[in-house]
PDB file of C-alpha atoms and ligand atoms in Angstrom:
ATOM      1  CA  ALA C   1    -221.846 119.428  67.033  1.00 43.00           C
ATOM      2  CA  ASN C   2    -224.982 120.762  68.927  1.00 48.00           C
ATOM      3  CA  THR C   3    -224.625 118.135  72.087  1.00 47.00           C
ATOM      4  CA  VAL C   4    -224.037 120.870  74.679  1.00 53.00           C
ATOM      5  CA  GLU C   5    -227.658 122.085  75.794  1.00 53.00           C
ATOM      6  CA  GLU C   6    -227.945 125.563  75.728  1.00 56.00           C
ATOM      7  CA  LYS C   7    -228.896 127.317  78.984  1.00 60.00           C
ATOM      8  CA  LYS C   8    -232.775 127.060  78.906  1.00 68.00           C
ATOM      9  CA  PHE C   9    -234.298 130.303  79.091  1.00 79.00           C
ATOM     10  CA  SER C  10    -237.600 131.326  80.089  1.00 91.00           C
ATOM     11  CA  LEU C  11    -240.229 133.612  78.291  1.00 94.00           C
ATOM     12  CA  LYS C  12    -240.804 135.202  81.774  1.00 94.00           C
ATOM     13  CA  GLU C  13    -237.146 136.399  81.981  1.00 93.00           C
ATOM     14  CA  VAL C  14    -237.443 137.885  78.371  1.00 94.00           C
ATOM     15  CA  LEU C  15    -240.679 139.630  79.307  1.00 95.00           C
ATOM     16  CA  ASP C  16    -239.466 140.950  82.535  1.00 94.00           C
ATOM     17  CA  THR C  17    -236.947 142.969  80.454  1.00 96.00           C
ATOM     18  CA  PHE C  18    -239.609 145.098  79.295  1.00 97.00           C
ATOM     19  CA  SER C  19    -240.483 146.173  82.786  1.00 96.00           C
ATOM     20  CA  LEU C  20    -236.887 147.683  83.058  1.00 97.00           C
ATOM     21  CA  CYS C  21    -237.583 149.944  80.244  1.00 98.00           C
ATOM     22  CA  LEU C  22    -239.752 152.552  82.171  1.00 97.00           C
ATOM     23  CA  SER C  23    -238.148 155.033  83.862  1.00 97.00           C
ATOM     24  CA  GLU C  24    -239.600 156.787  86.902  1.00 95.00           C
ATOM     25  CA  ASN C  25    -240.960 159.479  84.877  1.00 95.00           C
ATOM     26  CA  LYS C  26    -242.339 156.764  82.130  1.00 96.00           C
ATOM     27  CA  GLU C  27    -239.611 157.762  79.760  1.00 98.00           C
ATOM     28  CA  VAL C  28    -238.378 154.378  77.689  1.00 98.00           C
ATOM     29  CA  TYR C  29    -234.811 153.174  78.127  1.00 98.00           C
ATOM     30  CA  ILE C  30    -233.670 151.887  74.673  1.00 98.00           C
ATOM     31  CA  GLU C  31    -230.902 149.574  76.121  1.00 98.00           C
ATOM     32  CA  HIS C  32    -233.763 147.284  77.728  1.00 98.00           C
ATOM     33  CA  TYR C  33    -236.304 147.744  74.843  1.00 98.00           C
ATOM     34  CA  VAL C  34    -233.204 146.364  72.834  1.00 98.00           C
ATOM     35  CA  GLU C  35    -232.392 143.617  75.239  1.00 97.00           C
ATOM     36  CA  GLY C  36    -236.304 142.725  75.338  1.00 97.00           C
ATOM     37  CA  TRP C  37    -235.993 142.350  71.387  1.00 98.00           C
ATOM     38  CA  ARG C  38    -232.932 140.234  71.553  1.00 97.00           C
ATOM     39  CA  GLY C  39    -234.543 137.732  73.990  1.00 96.00           C
ATOM     40  CA  LEU C  40    -237.754 137.545  71.839  1.00 97.00           C
ATOM     41  CA  VAL C  41    -235.616 136.844  68.463  1.00 96.00           C
ATOM     42  CA  ARG C  42    -233.643 134.144  70.552  1.00 94.00           C
ATOM     43  CA  PHE C  43    -237.102 132.603  71.510  1.00 94.00           C
ATOM     44  CA  MET C  44    -238.426 132.728  67.779  1.00 94.00           C
ATOM     45  CA  ASN C  45    -235.184 131.137  66.388  1.00 93.00           C
ATOM     46  CA  SER C  46    -235.843 128.173  68.875  1.00 91.00           C
ATOM     47  CA  LEU C  47    -239.226 127.772  67.083  1.00 91.00           C
ATOM     48  CA  GLY C  48    -237.281 126.907  63.655  1.00 89.00           C
ATOM     49  CA  SER C  49    -235.580 128.222  60.626  1.00 91.00           C
ATOM     50  CA  VAL C  50    -238.568 129.125  58.853  1.00 91.00           C
ATOM     51  CA  PHE C  51    -238.636 132.397  60.957  1.00 93.00           C
ATOM     52  CA  SER C  52    -235.009 133.173  60.088  1.00 93.00           C
ATOM     53  CA  PHE C  53    -236.175 135.929  57.404  1.00 94.00           C
ATOM     54  CA  ILE C  54    -237.926 137.340  60.291  1.00 96.00           C
ATOM     55  CA  SER C  55    -235.226 137.318  62.713  1.00 96.00           C
ATOM     56  CA  LYS C  56    -233.078 138.460  59.980  1.00 97.00           C
ATOM     57  CA  ASP C  57    -234.839 141.854  59.865  1.00 98.00           C
ATOM     58  CA  ALA C  58    -235.551 142.002  63.457  1.00 98.00           C
ATOM     59  CA  VAL C  59    -231.836 141.614  64.536  1.00 98.00           C
ATOM     60  CA  ASN C  60    -230.651 144.162  61.761  1.00 98.00           C
ATOM     61  CA  LYS C  61    -233.036 146.736  63.533  1.00 98.00           C
ATOM     62  CA  ILE C  62    -231.649 145.798  66.959  1.00 98.00           C
ATOM     63  CA  GLU C  63    -228.349 146.469  66.010  1.00 98.00           C
ATOM     64  CA  ILE C  64    -228.891 149.646  64.449  1.00 98.00           C
ATOM     65  CA  LEU C  65    -230.247 150.815  67.599  1.00 98.00           C
ATOM     66  CA  ALA C  66    -227.458 148.998  69.708  1.00 98.00           C
ATOM     67  CA  ASN C  67    -224.969 150.574  67.490  1.00 98.00           C
ATOM     68  CA  LEU C  68    -226.604 154.329  68.181  1.00 98.00           C
ATOM     69  CA  LEU C  69    -226.751 153.867  71.637  1.00 98.00           C
ATOM     70  CA  ASN C  70    -222.826 152.688  71.859  1.00 98.00           C
ATOM     71  CA  GLY C  71    -222.018 155.269  69.599  1.00 98.00           C
ATOM     72  CA  GLU C  72    -220.489 158.671  70.007  1.00 98.00           C
ATOM     73  CA  ASN C  73    -223.919 160.160  70.049  1.00 98.00           C
ATOM     74  CA  GLY C  74    -224.766 157.715  72.570  1.00 98.00           C
ATOM     75  CA  THR C  75    -225.770 159.896  75.055  1.00 98.00           C
ATOM     76  CA  HIS C  76    -228.975 161.013  73.217  1.00 98.00           C
ATOM     77  CA  TYR C  77    -230.383 157.811  72.698  1.00 98.00           C
ATOM     78  CA  ILE C  78    -230.629 156.724  76.417  1.00 98.00           C
ATOM     79  CA  THR C  79    -234.486 156.963  76.234  1.00 98.00           C
ATOM     80  CA  ILE C  80    -236.796 157.080  73.197  1.00 98.00           C
ATOM     81  CA  GLN C  81    -237.832 160.459  74.323  1.00 98.00           C
ATOM     82  CA  SER C  82    -234.145 161.790  74.003  1.00 98.00           C
ATOM     83  CA  MET C  83    -233.568 159.998  70.631  1.00 98.00           C
ATOM     84  CA  VAL C  84    -236.785 161.821  69.321  1.00 98.00           C
ATOM     85  CA  LYS C  85    -235.762 165.040  70.387  1.00 98.00           C
ATOM     86  CA  TYR C  86    -232.067 164.631  69.409  1.00 98.00           C
ATOM     87  CA  GLU C  87    -232.710 163.461  65.753  1.00 98.00           C
ATOM     88  CA  LEU C  88    -235.664 165.854  65.000  1.00 98.00           C
ATOM     89  CA  ASP C  89    -233.543 168.722  66.242  1.00 98.00           C
ATOM     90  CA  SER C  90    -230.545 167.536  64.556  1.00 98.00           C
ATOM     91  CA  GLY C  91    -232.287 167.023  61.093  1.00 98.00           C
ATOM     92  CA  LEU C  92    -231.237 163.054  61.329  1.00 98.00           C
ATOM     93  CA  VAL C  93    -234.797 161.920  60.216  1.00 98.00           C
ATOM     94  CA  ASP C  94    -236.256 161.390  56.754  1.00 98.00           C
ATOM     95  CA  LEU C  95    -239.796 162.637  57.208  1.00 97.00           C
ATOM     96  CA  THR C  96    -241.154 162.288  53.680  1.00 96.00           C
ATOM     97  CA  GLN C  97    -239.305 159.909  51.820  1.00 95.00           C
ATOM     98  CA  ARG C  98    -236.158 157.273  52.844  1.00 96.00           C
ATOM     99  CA  ASP C  99    -233.149 159.527  51.422  1.00 94.00           C
ATOM    100  CA  LYS C 100    -230.396 160.824  53.691  1.00 97.00           C
ATOM    101  CA  HIS C 101    -230.973 159.048  56.803  1.00 97.00           C
ATOM    102  CA  PRO C 102    -232.289 155.614  55.833  1.00 97.00           C
ATOM    103  CA  GLU C 103    -231.319 154.050  59.189  1.00 98.00           C
ATOM    104  CA  SER C 104    -232.432 156.863  61.567  1.00 98.00           C
ATOM    105  CA  GLY C 105    -233.409 155.795  65.110  1.00 98.00           C
ATOM    106  CA  CYS C 106    -236.677 156.958  64.702  1.00 98.00           C
ATOM    107  CA  ARG C 107    -237.714 154.953  61.782  1.00 98.00           C
ATOM    108  CA  THR C 108    -236.038 151.809  62.938  1.00 98.00           C
ATOM    109  CA  LEU C 109    -237.720 151.932  66.294  1.00 98.00           C
ATOM    110  CA  LEU C 110    -240.831 152.486  64.808  1.00 98.00           C
ATOM    111  CA  ARG C 111    -240.674 148.999  62.903  1.00 98.00           C
ATOM    112  CA  LEU C 112    -240.170 147.257  66.263  1.00 98.00           C
ATOM    113  CA  HIS C 113    -242.593 149.428  67.901  1.00 98.00           C
ATOM    114  CA  ARG C 114    -245.364 148.235  65.669  1.00 98.00           C
ATOM    115  CA  ALA C 115    -244.316 144.879  65.793  1.00 98.00           C
ATOM    116  CA  LEU C 116    -244.456 145.183  69.723  1.00 98.00           C
ATOM    117  CA  ARG C 117    -248.252 145.891  69.203  1.00 98.00           C
ATOM    118  CA  TRP C 118    -248.357 142.284  67.160  1.00 98.00           C
ATOM    119  CA  LEU C 119    -246.791 140.792  70.271  1.00 98.00           C
ATOM    120  CA  GLU C 120    -249.042 142.197  72.648  1.00 98.00           C
ATOM    121  CA  LEU C 121    -252.216 141.198  70.697  1.00 98.00           C
ATOM    122  CA  PHE C 122    -250.726 137.657  70.020  1.00 98.00           C
ATOM    123  CA  LEU C 123    -250.136 137.322  73.833  1.00 98.00           C
ATOM    124  CA  GLU C 124    -253.239 138.351  74.676  1.00 98.00           C
ATOM    125  CA  ARG C 125    -255.052 135.752  72.596  1.00 98.00           C
ATOM    126  CA  LEU C 126    -252.531 133.160  73.846  1.00 98.00           C
ATOM    127  CA  ARG C 127    -253.493 134.130  77.327  1.00 98.00           C
ATOM    128  CA  THR C 128    -257.359 133.640  76.716  1.00 98.00           C
ATOM    129  CA  SER C 129    -257.006 130.709  74.666  1.00 98.00           C
ATOM    130  CA  SER C 130    -258.298 127.444  74.913  1.00 96.00           C
ATOM    131  CA  GLU C 131    -256.591 124.144  74.766  1.00 94.00           C
ATOM    132  CA  ASP C 132    -257.621 123.417  71.208  1.00 94.00           C
ATOM    133  CA  SER C 133    -257.035 126.967  69.966  1.00 97.00           C
ATOM    134  CA  LYS C 134    -254.705 127.141  67.221  1.00 98.00           C
ATOM    135  CA  THR C 135    -251.356 129.171  67.422  1.00 98.00           C
ATOM    136  CA  SER C 136    -251.013 129.963  63.617  1.00 98.00           C
ATOM    137  CA  VAL C 137    -254.803 131.490  63.486  1.00 98.00           C
ATOM    138  CA  MET C 138    -254.022 133.757  66.692  1.00 98.00           C
ATOM    139  CA  CYS C 139    -250.759 134.899  65.170  1.00 98.00           C
ATOM    140  CA  SER C 140    -252.403 135.584  61.846  1.00 98.00           C
ATOM    141  CA  GLU C 141    -255.235 137.453  63.437  1.00 98.00           C
ATOM    142  CA  ALA C 142    -252.664 139.737  65.655  1.00 98.00           C
ATOM    143  CA  TYR C 143    -250.546 140.214  62.516  1.00 98.00           C
ATOM    144  CA  ASN C 144    -253.447 141.264  60.374  1.00 98.00           C
ATOM    145  CA  GLU C 145    -254.629 143.819  63.264  1.00 98.00           C
ATOM    146  CA  SER C 146    -251.010 145.252  63.471  1.00 98.00           C
ATOM    147  CA  LEU C 147    -247.955 144.948  61.562  1.00 98.00           C
ATOM    148  CA  ALA C 148    -249.415 143.576  57.972  1.00 98.00           C
ATOM    149  CA  GLN C 149    -250.974 146.942  57.781  1.00 98.00           C
ATOM    150  CA  HIS C 150    -247.564 148.494  56.921  1.00 98.00           C
ATOM    151  CA  HIS C 151    -246.098 145.084  54.958  1.00 98.00           C
ATOM    152  CA  GLY C 152    -246.510 144.835  51.253  1.00 98.00           C
ATOM    153  CA  TRP C 153    -248.107 141.934  49.675  1.00 98.00           C
ATOM    154  CA  ILE C 154    -244.939 139.609  49.578  1.00 98.00           C
ATOM    155  CA  ILE C 155    -244.266 139.991  53.060  1.00 98.00           C
ATOM    156  CA  ARG C 156    -247.619 139.510  54.083  1.00 98.00           C
ATOM    157  CA  LYS C 157    -247.611 136.206  51.912  1.00 98.00           C
ATOM    158  CA  ALA C 158    -244.489 135.156  53.329  1.00 97.00           C
ATOM    159  CA  SER C 159    -245.509 135.756  56.907  1.00 97.00           C
ATOM    160  CA  GLY C 160    -248.887 133.938  56.507  1.00 97.00           C
ATOM    161  CA  MET C 161    -246.846 130.980  55.192  1.00 96.00           C
ATOM    162  CA  ALA C 162    -244.206 131.302  58.422  1.00 97.00           C
ATOM    163  CA  PHE C 163    -247.359 131.148  60.638  1.00 97.00           C
ATOM    164  CA  CYS C 164    -248.312 127.866  59.476  1.00 96.00           C
ATOM    165  CA  TYR C 165    -245.115 126.414  61.116  1.00 95.00           C
ATOM    166  CA  LEU C 166    -245.721 127.700  64.477  1.00 96.00           C
ATOM    167  CA  PRO C 167    -245.970 124.677  66.679  1.00 95.00           C
ATOM    168  CA  GLY C 168    -249.474 123.889  68.567  1.00 96.00           C
ATOM    169  CA  ARG C 169    -250.467 125.534  71.774  1.00 96.00           C
ATOM    170  CA  PRO C 170    -249.042 122.797  73.898  1.00 96.00           C
ATOM    171  CA  THR C 171    -245.447 122.769  72.602  1.00 94.00           C
ATOM    172  CA  PHE C 172    -245.632 126.252  72.358  1.00 94.00           C
ATOM    173  CA  PHE C 173    -246.367 126.583  75.860  1.00 96.00           C
ATOM    174  CA  GLU C 174    -243.734 124.146  76.784  1.00 94.00           C
ATOM    175  CA  VAL C 175    -240.999 125.960  74.823  1.00 93.00           C
ATOM    176  CA  MET C 176    -241.747 129.169  76.933  1.00 95.00           C
ATOM    177  CA  ASN C 177    -240.405 127.221  79.506  1.00 95.00           C
ATOM    178  CA  VAL C 178    -242.600 128.969  82.317  1.00 96.00           C
ATOM    179  CA  GLY C 179    -244.145 126.166  83.975  1.00 95.00           C
ATOM    180  CA  THR C 180    -247.832 124.574  83.772  1.00 95.00           C
ATOM    181  CA  PRO C 181    -250.549 126.218  81.408  1.00 96.00           C
ATOM    182  CA  GLU C 182    -251.957 127.920  84.274  1.00 96.00           C
ATOM    183  CA  GLU C 183    -248.603 129.464  85.287  1.00 97.00           C
ATOM    184  CA  VAL C 184    -248.186 130.474  81.484  1.00 97.00           C
ATOM    185  CA  VAL C 185    -251.668 132.440  81.564  1.00 97.00           C
ATOM    186  CA  ALA C 186    -250.844 134.109  85.155  1.00 97.00           C
ATOM    187  CA  MET C 187    -247.404 135.007  83.751  1.00 97.00           C
ATOM    188  CA  LEU C 188    -249.004 136.397  80.590  1.00 97.00           C
ATOM    189  CA  GLY C 189    -251.264 138.238  82.771  1.00 97.00           C
ATOM    190  CA  GLU C 190    -248.538 140.144  84.787  1.00 97.00           C
ATOM    191  CA  ALA C 191    -246.417 140.741  81.811  1.00 97.00           C
ATOM    192  CA  LEU C 192    -249.103 141.988  79.360  1.00 98.00           C
ATOM    193  CA  PRO C 193    -250.030 145.289  81.031  1.00 97.00           C
ATOM    194  CA  ILE C 194    -246.316 146.313  81.193  1.00 97.00           C
ATOM    195  CA  ILE C 195    -245.952 145.507  77.449  1.00 98.00           C
ATOM    196  CA  SER C 196    -248.672 147.844  76.650  1.00 98.00           C
ATOM    197  CA  ASP C 197    -247.571 150.494  79.146  1.00 98.00           C
ATOM    198  CA  VAL C 198    -244.259 150.475  76.882  1.00 98.00           C
ATOM    199  CA  TYR C 199    -246.201 150.464  73.798  1.00 98.00           C
ATOM    200  CA  ASN C 200    -248.822 153.238  74.590  1.00 98.00           C
ATOM    201  CA  ILE C 201    -246.074 155.554  75.870  1.00 98.00           C
ATOM    202  CA  THR C 202    -243.861 155.100  72.776  1.00 98.00           C
ATOM    203  CA  GLU C 203    -247.264 155.504  70.718  1.00 98.00           C
ATOM    204  CA  ASN C 204    -247.969 158.813  72.037  1.00 98.00           C
ATOM    205  CA  VAL C 205    -244.327 160.210  71.912  1.00 98.00           C
ATOM    206  CA  TYR C 206    -244.400 159.210  68.084  1.00 98.00           C
ATOM    207  CA  THR C 207    -247.936 160.678  67.866  1.00 98.00           C
ATOM    208  CA  GLN C 208    -246.944 163.821  69.498  1.00 98.00           C
ATOM    209  CA  HIS C 209    -244.121 164.443  66.961  1.00 98.00           C
ATOM    210  CA  GLU C 210    -246.313 163.084  63.849  1.00 98.00           C
ATOM    211  CA  LEU C 211    -243.830 160.254  63.426  1.00 98.00           C
ATOM    212  CA  LEU C 212    -246.034 157.524  62.858  1.00 98.00           C
ATOM    213  CA  GLN C 213    -245.612 157.076  59.234  1.00 97.00           C
ATOM    214  CA  LEU C 214    -241.818 157.631  58.931  1.00 98.00           C
ATOM    215  CA  PRO C 215    -240.888 155.925  55.734  1.00 98.00           C
TER     216      PRO C 215
HETATM  217  C1  1PX H 301    -244.592 133.911  72.976  1.00 70.30           C
HETATM  218  C2  1PX H 301    -244.402 135.098  71.905  1.00 70.30           C
HETATM  219  C3  1PX H 301    -243.010 135.232  71.640  1.00 70.30           C
HETATM  220  C4  1PX H 301    -242.992 135.449  70.256  1.00 70.30           C
HETATM  221  C5  1PX H 301    -241.808 136.359  69.991  1.00 70.30           C
HETATM  222  C6  1PX H 301    -241.583 136.697  68.610  1.00 70.30           C
HETATM  223  C7  1PX H 301    -240.927 137.634  68.058  1.00 70.30           C
HETATM  224  C8  1PX H 301    -241.088 138.129  67.028  1.00 70.30           C
HETATM  225  C9  1PX H 301    -240.057 139.120  66.461  1.00 70.30           C
HETATM  226  C10 1PX H 301    -240.918 139.895  65.038  1.00 70.30           C
HETATM  227  C11 1PX H 301    -239.956 141.051  64.749  1.00 70.30           C
HETATM  228  C12 1PX H 301    -240.536 141.534  63.536  1.00 70.30           C
HETATM  229  C13 1PX H 301    -239.684 142.758  62.986  1.00 70.30           C
HETATM  230  C14 1PX H 301    -240.650 143.097  61.844  1.00 70.30           C
HETATM  231  C15 1PX H 301    -240.100 144.615  61.512  1.00 70.30           C
HETATM  232  C16 1PX H 301    -240.595 145.040  60.398  1.00 70.30           C
HETATM  233  O1  1PX H 301    -241.678 145.063  59.899  1.00 70.30           O
HETATM  234  N1  1PX H 301    -239.714 145.168  59.060  1.00 70.30           N
HETATM  235  C17 1PX H 301    -240.382 145.203  57.733  1.00 70.30           C
HETATM  236  C18 1PX H 301    -240.290 146.683  57.512  1.00 70.30           C
HETATM  237  O2  1PX H 301    -238.964 147.154  57.557  1.00 70.30           O
HETATM  238  P1  1PX H 301    -238.183 148.220  56.363  1.00 70.30           P
HETATM  239  O3  1PX H 301    -237.058 148.402  56.899  1.00 70.30           O
HETATM  240  O4  1PX H 301    -238.320 147.611  54.926  1.00 70.30           O
HETATM  241  O5  1PX H 301    -239.039 149.585  56.693  1.00 70.30           O
HETATM  242  C19 1PX H 301    -239.373 144.357  57.056  1.00 70.30           C
HETATM  243  O6  1PX H 301    -240.024 144.491  55.469  1.00 70.30           O
HETATM  244  C20 1PX H 301    -239.893 142.979  57.238  1.00 70.30           C
HETATM  245  C21 1PX H 301    -239.375 142.069  56.693  1.00 70.30           C
HETATM  246  C22 1PX H 301    -239.490 140.409  57.824  1.00 70.30           C
HETATM  247  C23 1PX H 301    -240.934 140.101  57.798  1.00 70.30           C
HETATM  248  C24 1PX H 301    -241.681 140.461  59.038  1.00 70.30           C
HETATM  249  C25 1PX H 301    -242.716 139.541  59.472  1.00 70.30           C
HETATM  250  C26 1PX H 301    -243.409 140.132  60.675  1.00 70.30           C
HETATM  251  C27 1PX H 301    -244.168 138.833  61.390  1.00 70.30           C
HETATM  252  C28 1PX H 301    -244.311 139.010  62.794  1.00 70.30           C
HETATM  253  C29 1PX H 301    -244.730 137.820  63.591  1.00 70.30           C
HETATM  254  C30 1PX H 301    -243.821 136.928  63.892  1.00 70.30           C
HETATM  255  C31 1PX H 301    -244.105 135.779  64.106  1.00 70.30           C
HETATM  256  C32 1PX H 301    -243.178 134.861  65.026  1.00 70.30           C
HETATM  257  C33 1PX H 301    -243.954 133.717  65.686  1.00 70.30           C
HETATM  258  C34 1PX H 301    -243.360 133.357  66.968  1.00 70.30           C
END
């Protein structure tokens, strides 16, 4: 049974992973990007099983990218920039409809990239929230401003229902395992600029290559 206590992890460690994503010349390492997402999913799983339909999809996408990185063409998947160049040059991306390459690195990473925007918006709300703020409200506002625009009706409904099961702000802060609420707020203040850097750099790469609407 579940008597052995799992090693407690801190959300700080998870968010720190994203600082490893950026190379000196502002390329984004897929290895650390994927690792960051693994940590986030682990955190989400600790919040309860109502979120498992979300983590299943996230894990699926994380594994697609990890397999590409560890596969025979792995050297092309070191950074997001090199992945985009390689897949486009080799005709490995479906540009208009999901067809020959339904699991390209480019379209798969784009889904996580959109979710990273949700994370940025949600964490910024958490950072500036007051004691009586509702996590479910912060979460759905962040979702509506980001991911929801790419989701169909059923997923939006299911997500909205799942958000209602989020623990309240005090519990949420505790599960993060970072320290006092003040320390959580400070940690978020340090982590957010990094997350937004990673997001913006990726967004620019996708914009330059007109990949933001990949099916
Ligand atoms: C302190 C905060 C830390 C919280 C960490 C939470 C990590 C959240 C991870 C969410 C990852 C979601 C990936 C979704 C990717 C996606 O958009 N997939 C859809 C499209 O994929 P397709 O291959 O069909 O083009 C797919 O249809 C999605 C299905 C599952 C539902 C996704 C709902 C996303 C809600 C995001 C908010 C998460 C709230 C967690 C609360 C902590």
